[in-house]
Structure formats: structure tokens, C-alpha cells
PDB file of C-alpha atoms in Angstrom:
ATOM      1  CA  MET A   1      -9.365  18.172 -22.196  1.00  0.00           C
ATOM      2  CA  ILE A   2      -9.145  15.806 -18.900  1.00  0.00           C
ATOM      3  CA  ARG A   3      -7.150  16.921 -15.842  1.00  0.00           C
ATOM      4  CA  THR A   4      -6.771  14.903 -13.076  1.00  0.00           C
ATOM      5  CA  GLN A   5      -5.987  16.703 -10.070  1.00  0.00           C
ATOM      6  CA  GLY A   6      -5.014  13.645  -7.699  1.00  0.00           C
ATOM      7  CA  ILE A   7      -6.300  10.627  -6.960  1.00  0.00           C
ATOM      8  CA  ASN A   8      -8.998  11.537  -4.259  1.00  0.00           C
ATOM      9  CA  HIS A   9      -9.481   7.630  -2.770  1.00  0.00           C
ATOM     10  CA  ILE A  10      -9.099   4.408  -3.380  1.00  0.00           C
ATOM     11  CA  ALA A  11     -11.372   1.957  -2.017  1.00  0.00           C
ATOM     12  CA  LEU A  12     -10.908  -1.672  -1.246  1.00  0.00           C
ATOM     13  CA  VAL A  13     -12.507  -4.091   0.723  1.00  0.00           C
ATOM     14  CA  CYS A  14     -12.399  -5.473   3.744  1.00  0.00           C
ATOM     15  CA  ARG A  15     -13.258  -8.803   5.629  1.00  0.00           C
ATOM     16  CA  ASP A  16     -13.776  -7.171   9.040  1.00  0.00           C
ATOM     17  CA  MET A  17     -14.668  -3.470   9.518  1.00  0.00           C
ATOM     18  CA  LYS A  18     -13.967  -2.741  12.967  1.00  0.00           C
ATOM     19  CA  GLU A  19     -10.296  -4.669  13.339  1.00  0.00           C
ATOM     20  CA  THR A  20     -10.178  -1.941   9.914  1.00  0.00           C
ATOM     21  CA  VAL A  21     -10.904   0.554  11.835  1.00  0.00           C
ATOM     22  CA  GLU A  22      -8.074  -0.168  15.048  1.00  0.00           C
ATOM     23  CA  PHE A  23      -5.394  -0.711  13.011  1.00  0.00           C
ATOM     24  CA  TYR A  24      -5.888   2.117   9.809  1.00  0.00           C
ATOM     25  CA  THR A  25      -6.227   4.661  13.358  1.00  0.00           C
ATOM     26  CA  GLY A  26      -4.870   3.238  15.575  1.00  0.00           C
ATOM     27  CA  ILE A  27      -0.850   2.031  14.264  1.00  0.00           C
ATOM     28  CA  LEU A  28      -1.049   3.846  11.049  1.00  0.00           C
ATOM     29  CA  ASN A  29      -3.283   7.164  12.428  1.00  0.00           C
ATOM     30  CA  MET A  30      -5.135   7.533  10.108  1.00  0.00           C
ATOM     31  CA  PRO A  31      -8.328   9.791  11.426  1.00  0.00           C
ATOM     32  CA  LEU A  32     -11.276   8.169  10.170  1.00  0.00           C
ATOM     33  CA  PHE A  33     -13.791  10.713   8.319  1.00  0.00           C
ATOM     34  CA  LYS A  34     -16.640   9.725   6.886  1.00  0.00           C
ATOM     35  CA  THR A  35     -18.498   6.997   7.569  1.00  0.00           C
ATOM     36  CA  VAL A  36     -21.807   4.829   5.881  1.00  0.00           C
ATOM     37  CA  GLU A  37     -24.270   2.189   6.068  1.00  0.00           C
ATOM     38  CA  LEU A  38     -24.834   1.091   2.716  1.00  0.00           C
ATOM     39  CA  PRO A  39     -28.388  -0.838   1.635  1.00  0.00           C
ATOM     40  CA  GLY A  40     -28.652  -4.212   2.358  1.00  0.00           C
ATOM     41  CA  GLY A  41     -26.175  -5.036   5.548  1.00  0.00           C
ATOM     42  CA  GLY A  42     -22.055  -2.849   4.077  1.00  0.00           C
ATOM     43  CA  GLN A  43     -20.679  -0.398   5.061  1.00  0.00           C
ATOM     44  CA  HIS A  44     -18.353   2.299   3.839  1.00  0.00           C
ATOM     45  CA  PHE A  45     -15.368   3.888   6.236  1.00  0.00           C
ATOM     46  CA  PHE A  46     -12.838   6.146   4.509  1.00  0.00           C
ATOM     47  CA  PHE A  47      -9.887   7.082   6.406  1.00  0.00           C
ATOM     48  CA  ASP A  48      -7.957  10.760   5.910  1.00  0.00           C
ATOM     49  CA  CYS A  49      -4.207   8.681   5.044  1.00  0.00           C
ATOM     50  CA  GLY A  50      -2.814  12.799   4.152  1.00  0.00           C
ATOM     51  CA  GLY A  51      -2.103  15.389   1.734  1.00  0.00           C
ATOM     52  CA  GLY A  52      -5.668  15.967   0.687  1.00  0.00           C
ATOM     53  CA  ASN A  53      -5.877  11.337   0.091  1.00  0.00           C
ATOM     54  CA  ALA A  54      -7.839   9.815   1.773  1.00  0.00           C
ATOM     55  CA  VAL A  55      -8.209   5.150   2.343  1.00  0.00           C
ATOM     56  CA  ALA A  56     -12.036   4.008   2.553  1.00  0.00           C
ATOM     57  CA  PHE A  57     -12.787   0.109   2.743  1.00  0.00           C
ATOM     58  CA  PHE A  58     -15.973  -1.563   1.671  1.00  0.00           C
ATOM     59  CA  TRP A  59     -16.901  -4.622   4.120  1.00  0.00           C
ATOM     60  CA  TRP A  60     -20.104  -6.600   3.587  1.00  0.00           C
ATOM     61  CA  LYS A  61     -21.081  -9.164   5.954  1.00  0.00           C
ATOM     62  CA  ASP A  62     -21.387 -11.953   2.240  1.00  0.00           C
ATOM     63  CA  GLY A  63     -18.583 -11.090   0.386  1.00  0.00           C
ATOM     64  CA  PRO A  64     -16.406 -13.367  -1.153  1.00  0.00           C
ATOM     65  CA  PRO A  65     -13.286 -15.052   0.648  1.00  0.00           C
ATOM     66  CA  ALA A  66      -9.949 -13.315   0.145  1.00  0.00           C
ATOM     67  CA  ALA A  67      -7.528 -14.454  -3.010  1.00  0.00           C
ATOM     68  CA  PRO A  68      -3.873 -14.300  -2.094  1.00  0.00           C
ATOM     69  CA  GLY A  69      -2.200 -14.744  -5.821  1.00  0.00           C
ATOM     70  CA  VAL A  70      -5.038 -13.821  -7.862  1.00  0.00           C
ATOM     71  CA  ALA A  71      -6.265 -10.866  -6.852  1.00  0.00           C
ATOM     72  CA  SER A  72      -3.680  -9.726  -3.824  1.00  0.00           C
ATOM     73  CA  VAL A  73      -0.824 -10.032  -3.052  1.00  0.00           C
ATOM     74  CA  ARG A  74       0.571 -13.695  -1.555  1.00  0.00           C
ATOM     75  CA  LYS A  75       1.327 -12.895   1.901  1.00  0.00           C
ATOM     76  CA  PHE A  76       6.045 -12.767   2.715  1.00  0.00           C
ATOM     77  CA  PRO A  77       7.894 -13.564   1.221  1.00  0.00           C
ATOM     78  CA  LEU A  78       6.326 -11.030  -1.470  1.00  0.00           C
ATOM     79  CA  ASP A  79       5.755 -12.927  -4.405  1.00  0.00           C
ATOM     80  CA  ALA A  80       3.732 -10.106  -6.645  1.00  0.00           C
ATOM     81  CA  LYS A  81       2.467 -11.143  -9.081  1.00  0.00           C
ATOM     82  CA  THR A  82      -0.635 -10.841  -9.008  1.00  0.00           C
ATOM     83  CA  ALA A  83      -4.591 -10.859 -11.433  1.00  0.00           C
ATOM     84  CA  ILE A  84      -5.069  -9.329 -14.558  1.00  0.00           C
ATOM     85  CA  GLY A  85      -7.086  -6.527 -12.562  1.00  0.00           C
ATOM     86  CA  SER A  86      -6.583  -6.606  -9.258  1.00  0.00           C
ATOM     87  CA  MET A  87      -4.814  -4.809  -6.554  1.00  0.00           C
ATOM     88  CA  ASN A  88      -0.736  -5.784  -6.664  1.00  0.00           C
ATOM     89  CA  HIS A  89      -0.514  -2.698  -2.781  1.00  0.00           C
ATOM     90  CA  LEU A  90      -0.860   0.422  -2.056  1.00  0.00           C
ATOM     91  CA  ALA A  91       2.141   2.514  -1.222  1.00  0.00           C
ATOM     92  CA  PHE A  92       1.848   5.563   1.219  1.00  0.00           C
ATOM     93  CA  ASN A  93       4.429   8.193   0.511  1.00  0.00           C
ATOM     94  CA  MET A  94       6.755   9.060   3.822  1.00  0.00           C
ATOM     95  CA  GLU A  95       9.609  10.808   4.515  1.00  0.00           C
ATOM     96  CA  GLU A  96      12.881   9.423   3.852  1.00  0.00           C
ATOM     97  CA  SER A  97      13.494  10.206   7.276  1.00  0.00           C
ATOM     98  CA  GLU A  98      10.808   8.151   8.818  1.00  0.00           C
ATOM     99  CA  LEU A  99      11.529   5.157   7.382  1.00  0.00           C
ATOM    100  CA  GLU A 100      13.140   3.435  11.005  1.00  0.00           C
ATOM    101  CA  ALA A 101      10.497   5.281  13.133  1.00  0.00           C
ATOM    102  CA  ALA A 102       7.363   3.222  10.671  1.00  0.00           C
ATOM    103  CA  LEU A 103      10.204  -0.477  10.635  1.00  0.00           C
ATOM    104  CA  ASP A 104       9.836   0.544  14.790  1.00  0.00           C
ATOM    105  CA  ARG A 105       5.908   0.409  15.018  1.00  0.00           C
ATOM    106  CA  LEU A 106       5.527  -2.180  12.861  1.00  0.00           C
ATOM    107  CA  GLU A 107       7.665  -3.962  14.679  1.00  0.00           C
ATOM    108  CA  GLU A 108       5.849  -3.197  18.449  1.00  0.00           C
ATOM    109  CA  ALA A 109       2.127  -3.428  17.485  1.00  0.00           C
ATOM    110  CA  GLY A 110       3.000  -7.033  15.295  1.00  0.00           C
ATOM    111  CA  VAL A 111       2.350  -6.005  11.834  1.00  0.00           C
ATOM    112  CA  GLU A 112       3.498  -8.397   9.244  1.00  0.00           C
ATOM    113  CA  HIS A 113       6.500  -6.537   7.849  1.00  0.00           C
ATOM    114  CA  THR A 114      10.200  -6.380   5.371  1.00  0.00           C
ATOM    115  CA  HIS A 115      11.616  -6.254   8.759  1.00  0.00           C
ATOM    116  CA  ALA A 116      13.950  -3.114   7.383  1.00  0.00           C
ATOM    117  CA  VAL A 117      14.170  -0.211   4.395  1.00  0.00           C
ATOM    118  CA  VAL A 118      14.461  -1.895   0.905  1.00  0.00           C
ATOM    119  CA  ASN A 119      16.027   0.370  -1.490  1.00  0.00           C
ATOM    120  CA  HIS A 120      14.604   0.001  -4.773  1.00  0.00           C
ATOM    121  CA  ASP A 121      17.992   1.013  -8.129  1.00  0.00           C
ATOM    122  CA  ASP A 122      17.903   0.604 -12.157  1.00  0.00           C
ATOM    123  CA  SER A 123      19.949  -2.467 -10.926  1.00  0.00           C
ATOM    124  CA  ARG A 124      19.253  -5.789 -12.475  1.00  0.00           C
ATOM    125  CA  ALA A 125      17.910  -6.808  -9.180  1.00  0.00           C
ATOM    126  CA  GLY A 126      16.205  -3.917  -8.974  1.00  0.00           C
ATOM    127  CA  ILE A 127      16.632  -3.404  -5.078  1.00  0.00           C
ATOM    128  CA  ALA A 128      20.401  -2.651  -3.465  1.00  0.00           C
ATOM    129  CA  ARG A 129      21.355  -3.953  -0.048  1.00  0.00           C
ATOM    130  CA  GLU A 130      22.415   0.247   0.139  1.00  0.00           C
ATOM    131  CA  LYS A 131      21.262   2.695   0.604  1.00  0.00           C
ATOM    132  CA  HIS A 132      23.357   4.988  -3.195  1.00  0.00           C
ATOM    133  CA  GLU A 133      22.888   7.254  -6.220  1.00  0.00           C
ATOM    134  CA  GLY A 134      21.296   4.823  -8.516  1.00  0.00           C
ATOM    135  CA  VAL A 135      18.066   4.811  -5.497  1.00  0.00           C
ATOM    136  CA  PHE A 136      15.094   6.624  -6.697  1.00  0.00           C
ATOM    137  CA  VAL A 137      12.606   4.696  -3.789  1.00  0.00           C
ATOM    138  CA  ARG A 138      12.891   3.603  -0.290  1.00  0.00           C
ATOM    139  CA  SER A 139      10.122   1.233   0.729  1.00  0.00           C
ATOM    140  CA  VAL A 140       9.026  -1.056   3.876  1.00  0.00           C
ATOM    141  CA  TYR A 141       6.204  -3.529   3.188  1.00  0.00           C
ATOM    142  CA  PHE A 142       3.822  -4.758   5.300  1.00  0.00           C
ATOM    143  CA  THR A 143       0.566  -6.355   5.540  1.00  0.00           C
ATOM    144  CA  ASP A 144      -2.690  -4.484   7.310  1.00  0.00           C
ATOM    145  CA  PRO A 145      -5.310  -7.457   8.708  1.00  0.00           C
ATOM    146  CA  ASN A 146      -7.530  -8.236   5.290  1.00  0.00           C
ATOM    147  CA  GLY A 147      -3.727  -9.238   4.227  1.00  0.00           C
ATOM    148  CA  ILE A 148      -3.959  -6.574   1.911  1.00  0.00           C
ATOM    149  CA  MET A 149       0.233  -6.010   0.861  1.00  0.00           C
ATOM    150  CA  LEU A 150       1.063  -1.816   1.777  1.00  0.00           C
ATOM    151  CA  GLU A 151       3.941   0.143   1.529  1.00  0.00           C
ATOM    152  CA  PHE A 152       5.888   3.493   3.116  1.00  0.00           C
ATOM    153  CA  ALA A 153       7.314   4.974   0.482  1.00  0.00           C
ATOM    154  CA  ALA A 154      10.548   8.314  -0.411  1.00  0.00           C
ATOM    155  CA  THR A 155      11.414   9.124  -3.263  1.00  0.00           C
ATOM    156  CA  THR A 156      14.531   9.704  -3.207  1.00  0.00           C
ATOM    157  CA  LYS A 157      15.521  11.422  -6.165  1.00  0.00           C
ATOM    158  CA  ALA A 158      13.937  13.628  -8.609  1.00  0.00           C
ATOM    159  CA  PHE A 159      12.637  11.618 -11.913  1.00  0.00           C
ATOM    160  CA  GLY A 160      14.135  13.489 -15.758  1.00  0.00           C
ATOM    161  CA  PRO A 161      13.236  11.993 -19.363  1.00  0.00           C
ATOM    162  CA  GLU A 162      16.038   9.596 -18.958  1.00  0.00           C
ATOM    163  CA  ASP A 163      14.285   7.762 -15.896  1.00  0.00           C
ATOM    164  CA  VAL A 164      11.711   5.999 -18.392  1.00  0.00           C
ATOM    165  CA  ALA A 165      14.123   4.227 -20.986  1.00  0.00           C
ATOM    166  CA  HIS A 166      11.992   1.349 -21.922  1.00  0.00           C
ATOM    167  CA  ALA A 167       9.045   0.729 -24.661  1.00  0.00           C
ATOM    168  CA  PRO A 168       5.653  -0.669 -22.767  1.00  0.00           C
ATOM    169  CA  ALA A 169       5.316  -4.731 -23.275  1.00  0.00           C
ATOM    170  CA  SER A 170       2.313  -6.596 -25.065  1.00  0.00           C
ATOM    171  CA  ALA A 171       0.224  -9.166 -24.844  1.00  0.00           C
ATOM    172  CA  GLU A 172       0.079  -9.082 -28.339  1.00  0.00           C
ATOM    173  CA  ALA A 173       4.065  -9.629 -28.556  1.00  0.00           C
ATOM    174  CA  ASN A 174       3.508 -12.879 -26.942  1.00  0.00           C
TER     175      ASN A 174
END
């Protein structure tokens, strides 16, 4: 039986390691704790994002260009559809009481972001203007220098069996 203990790290690809280090250490306050020089001229750096979890980046001088709308989310206004096997976005857990301060910090740093906390609920639209009893997560979305969509997410309720209410869709049914 396989039993995982959470995420050790997620490995992403950046266009410029120096710019990425400055963003993740300077703006997001994630300490750089391991660097690796790769054979053939690449790098692999690891950042502590809290809770024993890490975000890592690969960089290659001859890496292919970004492909927004295919391999990553298109920037604002948000177009969340991405290709099969792509990474849509990365969400960092945060206390709800820290979300407004995070918005302020992103604004001060000139980082493109949602400019308001997004209240996710089970309504038809999936979001609400105001926080209410049905809001299950509150989020701030922003992008890093590589165009990677990131999220600060605060879960606002405990989930139960009633929260698994939809049958999984199948490509074969279409």
C-alpha cells in the first residue's frame, strides 16, 4: 500500500534564475535553502514555502519559451483553461487574517494581482462578492516573473462528505 505524507516539492521552470530568486526570497519571503548546478549548463534551486514544503525551479539557458494559454494560465483577466498535463496554478496555504496584508505587499512590490480577495463558494458563478457561510476558501491570485499563476489560499471551513457531490466527468461521455 502506498502512503504519501504530503508534497515534498513542486518543480517548475523559470526563464531567469536571478529574477526568480529575487521574487521568491525578496517579495514572497521564501528562503532559498538548496542550489544545484546541473550538468550541461542548468540550475535547480529550492525555496522553503513553509510547513515542510518546497517550491523548486529548473533553469536552462536554452529552455523553450513560455506558452501561456497552453502550458500555463493566461494572465489577467484570468483565462484558467490550460492543456492536459500542464500546471494550472500553485496555491500556497495562508491564514485568512494574512490575506489583506499579502495584497498590500503585492501592490507595494508592483506584482500583478487580483486587487481583492476572491471568495470561492458553491454558487453557479463559483465566487461571491462578500464572505458568507458557504465560502470555503478565500484567495488572492498573482503571477511570478515567469508568468506562473500563484495563489494565496485560506480554507475557511472543514470539509465533510457533503462536499463531494459531483460524479467525475469522462472524455468518453462527450
